[in-house]
Short mmCIF file of C-alpha atoms and ligand atoms in Angstrom, two decimals:
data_model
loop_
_atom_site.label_atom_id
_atom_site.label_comp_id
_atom_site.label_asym_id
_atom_site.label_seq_id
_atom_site.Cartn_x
_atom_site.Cartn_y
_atom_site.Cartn_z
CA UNK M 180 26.54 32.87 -23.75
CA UNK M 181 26.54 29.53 -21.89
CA UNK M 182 25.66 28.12 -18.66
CA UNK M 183 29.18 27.54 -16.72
CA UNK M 184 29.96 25.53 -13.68
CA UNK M 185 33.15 26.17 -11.83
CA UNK M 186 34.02 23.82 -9.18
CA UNK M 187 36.38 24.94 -6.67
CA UNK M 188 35.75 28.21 -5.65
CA UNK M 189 39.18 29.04 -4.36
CA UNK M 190 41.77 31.74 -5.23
CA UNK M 191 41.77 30.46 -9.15
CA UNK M 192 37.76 29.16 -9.22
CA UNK M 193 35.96 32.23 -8.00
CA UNK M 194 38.09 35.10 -10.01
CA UNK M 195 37.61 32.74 -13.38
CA UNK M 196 33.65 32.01 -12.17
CA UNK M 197 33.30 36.72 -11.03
CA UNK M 198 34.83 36.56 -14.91
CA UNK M 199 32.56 34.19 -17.05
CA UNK M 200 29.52 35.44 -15.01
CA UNK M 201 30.63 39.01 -15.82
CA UNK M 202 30.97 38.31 -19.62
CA UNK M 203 27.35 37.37 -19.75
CA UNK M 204 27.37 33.92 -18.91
CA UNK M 205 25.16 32.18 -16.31
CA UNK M 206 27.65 31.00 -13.38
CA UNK M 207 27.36 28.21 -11.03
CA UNK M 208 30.33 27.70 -8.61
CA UNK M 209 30.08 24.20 -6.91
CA UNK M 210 32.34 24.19 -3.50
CA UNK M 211 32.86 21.52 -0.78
CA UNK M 212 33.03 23.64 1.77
CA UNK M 213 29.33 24.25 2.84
CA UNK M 214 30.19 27.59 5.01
CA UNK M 215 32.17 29.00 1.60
CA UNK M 216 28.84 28.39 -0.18
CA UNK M 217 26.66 29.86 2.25
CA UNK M 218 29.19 32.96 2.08
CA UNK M 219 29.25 33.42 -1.24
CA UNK M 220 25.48 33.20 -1.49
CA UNK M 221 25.73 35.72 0.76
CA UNK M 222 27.62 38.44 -1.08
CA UNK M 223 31.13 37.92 1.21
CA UNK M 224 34.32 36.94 -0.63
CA UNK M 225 36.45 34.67 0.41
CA UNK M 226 39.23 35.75 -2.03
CA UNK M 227 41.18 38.64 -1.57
CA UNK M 228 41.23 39.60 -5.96
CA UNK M 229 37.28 39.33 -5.68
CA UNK M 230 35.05 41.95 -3.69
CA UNK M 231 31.88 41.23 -2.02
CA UNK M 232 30.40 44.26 -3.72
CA UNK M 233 31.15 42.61 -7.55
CA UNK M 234 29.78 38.93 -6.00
CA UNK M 235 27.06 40.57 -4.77
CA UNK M 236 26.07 42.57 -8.34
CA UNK M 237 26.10 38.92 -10.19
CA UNK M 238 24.13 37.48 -7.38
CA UNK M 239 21.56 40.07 -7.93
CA UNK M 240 21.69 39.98 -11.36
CA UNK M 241 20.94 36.29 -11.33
CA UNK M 242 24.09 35.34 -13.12
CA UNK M 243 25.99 33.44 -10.33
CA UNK M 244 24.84 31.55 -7.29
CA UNK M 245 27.21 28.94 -5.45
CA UNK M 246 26.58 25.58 -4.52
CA UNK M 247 27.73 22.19 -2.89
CA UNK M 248 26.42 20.00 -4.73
CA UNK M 249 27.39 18.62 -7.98
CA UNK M 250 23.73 18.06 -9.37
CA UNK M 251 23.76 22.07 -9.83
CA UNK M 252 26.08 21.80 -12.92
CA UNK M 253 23.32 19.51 -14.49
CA UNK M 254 22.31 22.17 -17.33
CA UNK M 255 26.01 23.30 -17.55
CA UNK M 256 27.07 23.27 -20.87
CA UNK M 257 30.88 24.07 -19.18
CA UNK M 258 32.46 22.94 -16.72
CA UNK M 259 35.88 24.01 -15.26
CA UNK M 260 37.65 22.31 -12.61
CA UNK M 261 39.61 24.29 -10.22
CA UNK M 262 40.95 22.37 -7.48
CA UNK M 263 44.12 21.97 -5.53
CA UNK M 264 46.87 19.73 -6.64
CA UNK M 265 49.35 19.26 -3.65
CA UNK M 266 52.47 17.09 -2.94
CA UNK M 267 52.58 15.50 -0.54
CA UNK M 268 55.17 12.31 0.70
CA UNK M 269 57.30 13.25 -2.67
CA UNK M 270 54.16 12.47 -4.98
CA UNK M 271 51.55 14.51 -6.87
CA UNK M 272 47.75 13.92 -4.93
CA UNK M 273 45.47 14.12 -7.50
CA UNK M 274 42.55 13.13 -5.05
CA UNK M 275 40.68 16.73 -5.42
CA UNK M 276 40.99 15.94 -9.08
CA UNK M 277 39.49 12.33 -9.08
CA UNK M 278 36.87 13.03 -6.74
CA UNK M 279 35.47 16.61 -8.59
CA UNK M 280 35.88 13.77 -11.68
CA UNK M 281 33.68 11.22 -9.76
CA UNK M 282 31.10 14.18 -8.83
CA UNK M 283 31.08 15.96 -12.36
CA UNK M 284 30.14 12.51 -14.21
CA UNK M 285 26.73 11.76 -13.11
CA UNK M 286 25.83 14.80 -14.31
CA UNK M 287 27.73 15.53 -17.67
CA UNK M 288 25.36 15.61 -20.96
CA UNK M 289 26.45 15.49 -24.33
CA UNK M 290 27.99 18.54 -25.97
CA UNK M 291 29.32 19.32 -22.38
CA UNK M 292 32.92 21.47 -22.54
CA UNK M 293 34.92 20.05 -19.76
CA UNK M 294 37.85 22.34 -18.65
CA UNK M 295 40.92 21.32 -16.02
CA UNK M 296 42.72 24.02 -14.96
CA UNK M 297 44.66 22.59 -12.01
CA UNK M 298 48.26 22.06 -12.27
CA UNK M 299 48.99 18.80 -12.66
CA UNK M 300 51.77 16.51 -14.67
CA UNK M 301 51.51 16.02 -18.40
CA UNK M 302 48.94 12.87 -19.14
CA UNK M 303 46.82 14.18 -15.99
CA UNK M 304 43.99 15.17 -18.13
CA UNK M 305 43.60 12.03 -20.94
CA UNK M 306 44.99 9.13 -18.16
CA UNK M 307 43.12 10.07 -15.12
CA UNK M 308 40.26 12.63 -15.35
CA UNK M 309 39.29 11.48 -18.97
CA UNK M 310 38.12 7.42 -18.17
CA UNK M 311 36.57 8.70 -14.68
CA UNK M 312 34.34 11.27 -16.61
CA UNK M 313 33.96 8.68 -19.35
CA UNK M 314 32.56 6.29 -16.04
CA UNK M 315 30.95 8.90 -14.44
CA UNK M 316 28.51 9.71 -17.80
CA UNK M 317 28.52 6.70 -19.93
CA UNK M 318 30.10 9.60 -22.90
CA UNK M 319 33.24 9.44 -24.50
CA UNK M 320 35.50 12.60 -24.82
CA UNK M 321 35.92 13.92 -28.08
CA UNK M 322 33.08 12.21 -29.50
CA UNK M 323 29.67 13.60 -31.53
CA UNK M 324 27.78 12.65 -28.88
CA UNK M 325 29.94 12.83 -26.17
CA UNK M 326 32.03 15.68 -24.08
CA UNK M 327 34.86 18.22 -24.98
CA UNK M 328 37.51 18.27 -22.83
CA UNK M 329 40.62 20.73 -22.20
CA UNK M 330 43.62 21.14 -20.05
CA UNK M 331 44.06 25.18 -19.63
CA UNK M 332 46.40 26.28 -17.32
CA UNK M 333 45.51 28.59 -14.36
CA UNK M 334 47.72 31.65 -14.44
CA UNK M 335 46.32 33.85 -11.49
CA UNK M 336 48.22 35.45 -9.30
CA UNK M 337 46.96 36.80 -6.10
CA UNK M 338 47.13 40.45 -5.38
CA UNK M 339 49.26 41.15 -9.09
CA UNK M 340 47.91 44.66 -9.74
CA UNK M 341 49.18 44.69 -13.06
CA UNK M 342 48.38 40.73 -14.44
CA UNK M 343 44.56 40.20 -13.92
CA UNK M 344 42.88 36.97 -15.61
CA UNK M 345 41.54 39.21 -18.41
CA UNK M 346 44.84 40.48 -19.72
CA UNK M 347 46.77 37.11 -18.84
CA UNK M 348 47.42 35.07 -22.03
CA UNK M 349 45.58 31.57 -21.83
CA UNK M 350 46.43 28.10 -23.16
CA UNK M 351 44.46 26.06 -24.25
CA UNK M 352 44.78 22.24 -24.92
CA UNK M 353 42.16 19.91 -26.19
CA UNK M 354 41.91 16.27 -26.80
CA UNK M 355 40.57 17.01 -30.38
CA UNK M 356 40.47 20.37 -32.09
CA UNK M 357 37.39 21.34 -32.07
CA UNK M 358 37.45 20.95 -28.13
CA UNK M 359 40.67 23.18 -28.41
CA UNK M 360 38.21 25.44 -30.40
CA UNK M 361 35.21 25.41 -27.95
CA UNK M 362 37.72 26.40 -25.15
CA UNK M 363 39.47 29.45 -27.07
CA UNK M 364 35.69 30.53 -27.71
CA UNK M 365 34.40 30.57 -24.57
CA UNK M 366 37.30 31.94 -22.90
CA UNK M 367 37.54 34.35 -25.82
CA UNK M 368 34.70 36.10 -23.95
CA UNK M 369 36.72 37.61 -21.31
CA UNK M 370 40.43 37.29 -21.76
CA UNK M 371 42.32 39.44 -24.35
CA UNK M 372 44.25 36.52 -25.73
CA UNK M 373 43.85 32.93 -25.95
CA UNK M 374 46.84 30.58 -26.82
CA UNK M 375 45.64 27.23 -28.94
CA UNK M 376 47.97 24.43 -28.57
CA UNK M 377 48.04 20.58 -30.18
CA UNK M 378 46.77 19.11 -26.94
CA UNK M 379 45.91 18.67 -22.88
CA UNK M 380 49.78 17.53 -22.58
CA UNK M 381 51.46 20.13 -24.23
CA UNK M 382 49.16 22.97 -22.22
CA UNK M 383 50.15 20.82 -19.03
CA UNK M 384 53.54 20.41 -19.58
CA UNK M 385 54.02 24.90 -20.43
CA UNK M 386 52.43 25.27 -16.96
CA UNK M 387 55.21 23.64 -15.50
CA UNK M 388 57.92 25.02 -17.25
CA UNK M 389 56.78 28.19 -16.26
CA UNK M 390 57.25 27.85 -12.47
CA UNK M 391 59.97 25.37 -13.14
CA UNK M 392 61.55 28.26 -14.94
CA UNK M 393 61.62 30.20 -11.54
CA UNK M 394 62.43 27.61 -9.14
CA UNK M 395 65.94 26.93 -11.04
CA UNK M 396 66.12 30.80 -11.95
CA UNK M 397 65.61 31.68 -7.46
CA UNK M 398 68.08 28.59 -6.83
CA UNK M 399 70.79 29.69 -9.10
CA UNK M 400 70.68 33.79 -7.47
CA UNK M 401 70.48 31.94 -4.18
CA UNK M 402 73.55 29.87 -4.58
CA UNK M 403 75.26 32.79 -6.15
CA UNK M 404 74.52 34.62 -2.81
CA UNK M 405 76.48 32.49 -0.82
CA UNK M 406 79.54 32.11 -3.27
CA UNK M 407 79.50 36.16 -3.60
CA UNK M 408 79.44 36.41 0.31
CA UNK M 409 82.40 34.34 0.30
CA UNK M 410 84.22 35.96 -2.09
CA UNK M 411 83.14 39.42 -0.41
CA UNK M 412 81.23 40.31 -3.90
CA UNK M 413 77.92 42.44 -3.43
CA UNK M 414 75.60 39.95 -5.06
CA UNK M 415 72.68 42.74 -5.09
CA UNK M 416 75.25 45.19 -7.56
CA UNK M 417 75.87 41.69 -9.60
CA UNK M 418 72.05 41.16 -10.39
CA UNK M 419 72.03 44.75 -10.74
CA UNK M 420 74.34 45.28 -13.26
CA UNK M 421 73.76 41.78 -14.99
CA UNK M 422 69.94 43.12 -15.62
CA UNK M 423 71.48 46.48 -17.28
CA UNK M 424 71.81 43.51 -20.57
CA UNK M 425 68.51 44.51 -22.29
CA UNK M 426 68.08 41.14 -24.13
CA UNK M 427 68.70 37.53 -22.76
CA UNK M 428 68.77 37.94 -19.31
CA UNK M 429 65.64 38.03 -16.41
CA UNK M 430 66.48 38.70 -12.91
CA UNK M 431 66.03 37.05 -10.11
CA UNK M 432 67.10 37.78 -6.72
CA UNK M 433 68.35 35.73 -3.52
CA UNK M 434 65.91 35.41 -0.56
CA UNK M 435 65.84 33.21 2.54
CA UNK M 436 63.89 30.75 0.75
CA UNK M 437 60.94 29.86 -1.66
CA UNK M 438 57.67 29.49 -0.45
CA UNK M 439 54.12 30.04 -1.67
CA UNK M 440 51.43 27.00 -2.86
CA UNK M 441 53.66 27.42 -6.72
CA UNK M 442 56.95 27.29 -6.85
CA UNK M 443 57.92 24.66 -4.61
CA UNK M 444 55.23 22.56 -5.53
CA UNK M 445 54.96 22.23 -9.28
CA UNK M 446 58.62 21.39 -10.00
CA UNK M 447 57.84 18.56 -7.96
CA UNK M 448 55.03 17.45 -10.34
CA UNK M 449 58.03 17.79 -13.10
CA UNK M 450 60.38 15.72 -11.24
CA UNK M 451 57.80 13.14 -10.46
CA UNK M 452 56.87 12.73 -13.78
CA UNK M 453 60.53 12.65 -15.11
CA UNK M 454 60.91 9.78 -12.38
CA UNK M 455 57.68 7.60 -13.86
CA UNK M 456 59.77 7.52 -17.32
CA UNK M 457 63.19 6.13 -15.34
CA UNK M 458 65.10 9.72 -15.24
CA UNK M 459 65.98 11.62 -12.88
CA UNK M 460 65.34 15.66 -12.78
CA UNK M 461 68.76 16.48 -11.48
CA UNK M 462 68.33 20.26 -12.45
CA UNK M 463 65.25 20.72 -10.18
CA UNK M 464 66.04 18.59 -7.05
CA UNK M 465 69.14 20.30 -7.15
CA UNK M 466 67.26 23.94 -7.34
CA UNK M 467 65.01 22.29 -4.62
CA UNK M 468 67.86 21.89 -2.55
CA UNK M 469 69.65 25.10 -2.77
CA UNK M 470 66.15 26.71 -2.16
CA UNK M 471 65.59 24.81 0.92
CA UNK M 472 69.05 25.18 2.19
CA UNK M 473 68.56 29.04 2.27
CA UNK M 474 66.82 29.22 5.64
CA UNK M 475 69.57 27.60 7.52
CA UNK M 476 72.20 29.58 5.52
CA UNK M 477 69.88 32.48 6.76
CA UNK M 478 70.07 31.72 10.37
CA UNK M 479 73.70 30.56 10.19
CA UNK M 480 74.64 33.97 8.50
CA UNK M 481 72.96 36.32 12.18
CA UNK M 482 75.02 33.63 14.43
CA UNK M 483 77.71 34.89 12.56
CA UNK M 484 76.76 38.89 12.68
CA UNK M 485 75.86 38.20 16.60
CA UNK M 486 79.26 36.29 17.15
CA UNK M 487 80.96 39.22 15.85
CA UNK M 488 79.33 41.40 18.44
CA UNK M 489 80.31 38.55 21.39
CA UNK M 490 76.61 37.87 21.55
CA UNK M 491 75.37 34.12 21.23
CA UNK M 492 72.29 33.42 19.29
CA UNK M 493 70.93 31.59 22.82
CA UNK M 494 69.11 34.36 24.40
CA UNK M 495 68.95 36.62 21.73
CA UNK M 496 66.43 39.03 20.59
CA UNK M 497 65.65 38.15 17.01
CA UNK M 498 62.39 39.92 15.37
CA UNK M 499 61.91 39.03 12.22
CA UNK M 500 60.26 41.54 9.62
CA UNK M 501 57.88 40.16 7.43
CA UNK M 502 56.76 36.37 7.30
CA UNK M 503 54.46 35.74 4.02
CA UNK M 504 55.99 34.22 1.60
CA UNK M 505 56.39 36.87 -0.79
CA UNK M 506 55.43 40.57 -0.81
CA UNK M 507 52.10 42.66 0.32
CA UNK M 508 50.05 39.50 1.38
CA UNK M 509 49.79 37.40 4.45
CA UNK M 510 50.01 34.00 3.03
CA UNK M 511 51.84 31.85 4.93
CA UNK M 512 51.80 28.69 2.72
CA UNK M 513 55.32 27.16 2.56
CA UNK M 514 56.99 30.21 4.16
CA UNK M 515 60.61 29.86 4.39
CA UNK M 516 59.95 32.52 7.68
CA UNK M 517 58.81 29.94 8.97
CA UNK M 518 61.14 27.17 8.68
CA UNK M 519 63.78 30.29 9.91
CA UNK M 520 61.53 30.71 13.12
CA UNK M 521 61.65 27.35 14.04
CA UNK M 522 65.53 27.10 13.31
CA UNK M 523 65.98 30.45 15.31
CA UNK M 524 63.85 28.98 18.68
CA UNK M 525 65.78 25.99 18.13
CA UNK M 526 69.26 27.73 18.77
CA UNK M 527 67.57 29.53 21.98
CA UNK M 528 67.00 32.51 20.58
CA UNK M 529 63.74 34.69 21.92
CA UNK M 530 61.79 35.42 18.44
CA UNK M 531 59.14 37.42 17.56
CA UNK M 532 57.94 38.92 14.33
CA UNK M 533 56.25 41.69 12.79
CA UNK M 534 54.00 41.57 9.59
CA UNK M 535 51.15 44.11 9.29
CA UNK M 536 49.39 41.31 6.58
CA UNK M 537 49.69 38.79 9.13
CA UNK M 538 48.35 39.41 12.45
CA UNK M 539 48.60 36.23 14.18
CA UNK M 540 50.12 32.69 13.23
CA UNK M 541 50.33 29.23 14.89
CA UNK M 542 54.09 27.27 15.47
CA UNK M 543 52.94 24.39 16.67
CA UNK M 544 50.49 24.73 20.13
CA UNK M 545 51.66 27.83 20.17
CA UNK M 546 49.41 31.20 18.40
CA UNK M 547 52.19 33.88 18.00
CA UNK M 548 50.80 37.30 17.62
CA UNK M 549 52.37 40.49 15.38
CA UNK M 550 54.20 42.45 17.43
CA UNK M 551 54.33 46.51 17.13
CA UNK M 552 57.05 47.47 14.62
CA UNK M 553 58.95 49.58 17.67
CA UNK M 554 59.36 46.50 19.54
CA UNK M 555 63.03 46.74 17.23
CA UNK M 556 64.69 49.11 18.88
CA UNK M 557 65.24 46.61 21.75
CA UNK M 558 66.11 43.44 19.37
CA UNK M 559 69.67 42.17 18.98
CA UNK M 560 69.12 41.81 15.66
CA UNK M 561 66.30 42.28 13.03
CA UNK M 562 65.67 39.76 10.01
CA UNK M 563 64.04 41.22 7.20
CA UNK M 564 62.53 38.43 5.32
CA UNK M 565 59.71 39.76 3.60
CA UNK M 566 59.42 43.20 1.91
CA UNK M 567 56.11 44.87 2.27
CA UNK M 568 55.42 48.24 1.19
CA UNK M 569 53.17 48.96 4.35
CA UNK M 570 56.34 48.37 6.54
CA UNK M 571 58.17 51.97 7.66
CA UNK M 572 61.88 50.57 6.80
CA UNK M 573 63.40 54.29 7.46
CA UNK M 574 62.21 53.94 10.91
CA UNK M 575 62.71 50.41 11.61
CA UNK M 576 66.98 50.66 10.84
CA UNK M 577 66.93 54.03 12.64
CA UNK M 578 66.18 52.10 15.65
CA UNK M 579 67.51 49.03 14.60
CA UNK M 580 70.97 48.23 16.34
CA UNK M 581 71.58 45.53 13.98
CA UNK M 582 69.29 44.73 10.63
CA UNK M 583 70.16 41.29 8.72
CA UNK M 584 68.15 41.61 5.15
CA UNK M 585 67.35 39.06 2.75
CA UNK M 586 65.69 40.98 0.84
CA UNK M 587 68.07 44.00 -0.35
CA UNK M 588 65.13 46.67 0.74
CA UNK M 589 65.90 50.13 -0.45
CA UNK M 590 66.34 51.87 2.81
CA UNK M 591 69.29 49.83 4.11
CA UNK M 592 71.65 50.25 1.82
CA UNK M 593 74.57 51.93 2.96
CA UNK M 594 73.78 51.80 6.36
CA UNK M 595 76.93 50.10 8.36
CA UNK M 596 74.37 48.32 11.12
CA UNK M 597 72.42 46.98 8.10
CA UNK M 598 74.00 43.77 6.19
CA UNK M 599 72.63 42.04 3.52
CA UNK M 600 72.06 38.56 2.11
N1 SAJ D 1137 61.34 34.48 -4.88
C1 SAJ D 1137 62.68 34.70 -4.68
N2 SAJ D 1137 63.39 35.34 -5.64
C2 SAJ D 1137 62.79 35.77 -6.81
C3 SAJ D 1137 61.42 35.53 -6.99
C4 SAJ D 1137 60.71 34.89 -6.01
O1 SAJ D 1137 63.24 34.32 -3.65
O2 SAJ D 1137 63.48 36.37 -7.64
C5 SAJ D 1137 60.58 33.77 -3.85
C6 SAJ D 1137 59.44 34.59 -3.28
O3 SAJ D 1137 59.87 35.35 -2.18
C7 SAJ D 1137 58.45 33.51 -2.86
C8 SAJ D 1137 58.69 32.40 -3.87
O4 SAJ D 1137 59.97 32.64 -4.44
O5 SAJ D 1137 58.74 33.03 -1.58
C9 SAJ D 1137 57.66 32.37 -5.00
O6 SAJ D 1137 57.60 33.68 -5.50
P1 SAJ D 1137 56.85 34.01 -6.91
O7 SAJ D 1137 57.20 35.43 -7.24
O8 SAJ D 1137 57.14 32.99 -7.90
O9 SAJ D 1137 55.31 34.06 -6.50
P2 SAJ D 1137 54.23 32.91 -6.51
O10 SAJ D 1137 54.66 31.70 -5.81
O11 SAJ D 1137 52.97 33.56 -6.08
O12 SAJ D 1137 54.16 32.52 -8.05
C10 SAJ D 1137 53.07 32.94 -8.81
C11 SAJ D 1137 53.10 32.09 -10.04
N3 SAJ D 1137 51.87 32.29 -10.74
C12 SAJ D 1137 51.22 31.20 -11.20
O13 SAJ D 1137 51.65 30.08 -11.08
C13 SAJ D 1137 49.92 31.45 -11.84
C14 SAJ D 1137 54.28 32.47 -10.93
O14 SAJ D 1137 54.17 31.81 -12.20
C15 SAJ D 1137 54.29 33.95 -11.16
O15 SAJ D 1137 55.41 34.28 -11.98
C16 SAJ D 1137 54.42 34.66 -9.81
O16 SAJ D 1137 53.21 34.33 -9.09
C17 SAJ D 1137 54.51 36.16 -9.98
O17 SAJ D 1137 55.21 36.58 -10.93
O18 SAJ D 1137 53.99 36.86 -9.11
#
């Protein structure tokens, strides 16, 4: 077993740093955030897929401790770096990156295993973190007496209760092979499968595929939404009876946008990228458009339903029914509810919302709070925009005079007050 740093000690650096630690290895997770530190030395989790009571077994077990500085990963003989990688002004910020790079290489030794696992665009990992370790330690990568270093995907997803890091398949990328090696090793300790492939840019360059994949995939149902609403088709019944093909189809369905810290981030990285060579990544600024469209088309869709009716959307009662970004959590990050909120005050309508994962959120000055789920009985019209499980949908379109949902939930379908995306 090895001594392992982990810096970043977020959603993707504490579950991989609860993981090592419980495979036997002696865990050091190096944070920024002073008060995260202090929690976690504390035993309290910060991260929803880790519980205090497994931080606080490794803590007592000696076998991890947290930290903010860098000169803890000193004896590490690994070190993964798990840090954001926005977008922001239509280019990739690698700053976390560069400066967890400028910490790490005072302190790198030779024989270290250095591990990125942030998303980033191929070339990241030998252009940019490689020469600022190489700076840092005086070592070259991929030498005797030098460092190992490794692109390797992160692949967690909050809250999955089916896809856990153990039982995720992991790439692996080195810049020489018996980096590549090192990596599938010491991951080999606690995830089923690793995935070897010829280098950092290849294992960069599947990562964003991946999400790629599903931002083109959510922007093609999306746009087929709107043409099947036109044309008085029932996209839901398409999907439906499109996914009854058991081989060479996956479905996707239509929703009032894409949001989460993924999706509509790492295309970006793709497009960017494809823009350094001279080309252009029509397919995915396309998708990005479509996606982006769909919480106007949202809004535009209950003027219509209210116009019907003789109501205006100025002055209506809108509540909207969920607001994280996707399913049974209460991140907000990049929530197309939220771009629909805004759009909906903006016409004059009076909005509130109800999400039991999201008890309060802030538009602007203003802090909004959850309002009780009977509060849609008196609503002109409810939005369903995110399904959770923990939300009563039987009682909620029994009281409902009009429901608009974009998300095809099971309880409203042949219900004639109930109309869907
Ligand atoms: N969405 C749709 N229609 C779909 C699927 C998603 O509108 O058919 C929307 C969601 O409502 C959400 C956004 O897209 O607003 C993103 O949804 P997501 O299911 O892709 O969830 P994310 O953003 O949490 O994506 C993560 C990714 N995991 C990693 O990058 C490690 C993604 O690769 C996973 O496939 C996804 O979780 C997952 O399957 O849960």
């Amino acid at each position: 077993m090895s001594r392992v740093a982990v810096v970043g000690q977020g959603y993707v650096g504490l579950p991989l740093a609860v993981a090592a630690a419980g495979a036997g290895h002696g865990v050091i997770g190096i944070d920024c955030d002073k008060a995260r530190v202090d929690a976690l030395n504390e035993g309290s989790s910060p991260v929803g897929d880790v519980s205090d009571e497994q931080l606080r077994r490794l803590l007592d077990a000696g076998r991890y401790g947290a930290s903010s500085s860098f000169a803890a990963l000193a004896e590490a003989q690994v070190v993964v770096i798990c840090v954001p990688t926005p977008y922001h002004h239509e280019a990739p910020d690698l700053s976390y990156i560069e400066e967890a790079a400028r910490g790490i290489g005072p302190y790198l030794s030779p024989g270290t295993l250095v591990i990125l696992e942030s998303t980033t665009y191929p070339g990241t990992t030998e252009n940019l973190l490689r020469p600022v370790l190489e700076a840092g330690s005086g070592l070259l990568a991929g030498t005797e007496k030098g460092f190992d270093l490794v692109f390797s995907p992160e692949r967690i997803d909050p809250g999955n209760p089916r896809f856990q890091l153990a039982n995720t398949p992991k790439i692996v990328g080195g810049v020489t092979a018996a980096a590549t090696r090192r990596a599938t090793e010491f991951y080999g300790t606690f995830v089923d499968k690793v995935v070897p492939v010829s280098g950092p840019r290849a294992a960069e360059m599947a990562k964003l595929l991946e999400n790629t994949f599903r931002h083109i995939n959510i922007a093609l149902v999306n746009e087929l939404a709107i043409l099947c609403h036109d044309m008085d088709i029932d996209v839901w019944e398409v999907i439906d009876a499109a996914a009854s093909k058991p081989f060479g189809f996956m479905p996707f369905f239509p929703g009032p946008g894409v949001g989460g810290h993924c999706i509509p981030v790492d295309p970006m990285y793709l497009s960017w990228c494809v823009r350094q060579f001279g080309g252009a990544a029509k397919f995915i600024e396309l998708a990005r458009d479509v996606n982006s469209a769909m919480p106007a088309y949202c809004v535009s869709r209950v003027q219509d339903l209210l116009n019907d009716k003789g109501k205006s959307l100025r002055g209506a009662r809108i509540l909207l029914l969920g607001v994280a970004y996707k399913s049974d959590i209460g991140d907000l990050r990049e929530s197309p509810a939220l771009r629909v909120l805004e759009q909906l005050r903006r016409k004059g309508a009076d909005v509130s919302y109800h999400d039991p994962h999201v008890p309060e959120l802030r538009m602007g000055d203003e802090l909004m709070q959850s309002v009780p789920i009977d509060t849609a009985a008196g609503a002109d019209c409810v939005l369903v925009l995110t399904a959770h499980s923990a939300i009563d949908y039987d009682q909620v379109l029994g009281a409902a005079q009009l429901v608009f949902d974009t998300r095809n939930i099971e309880a409203g379908r042949e219900l004639p007050h109930v109309v869907r995306l």
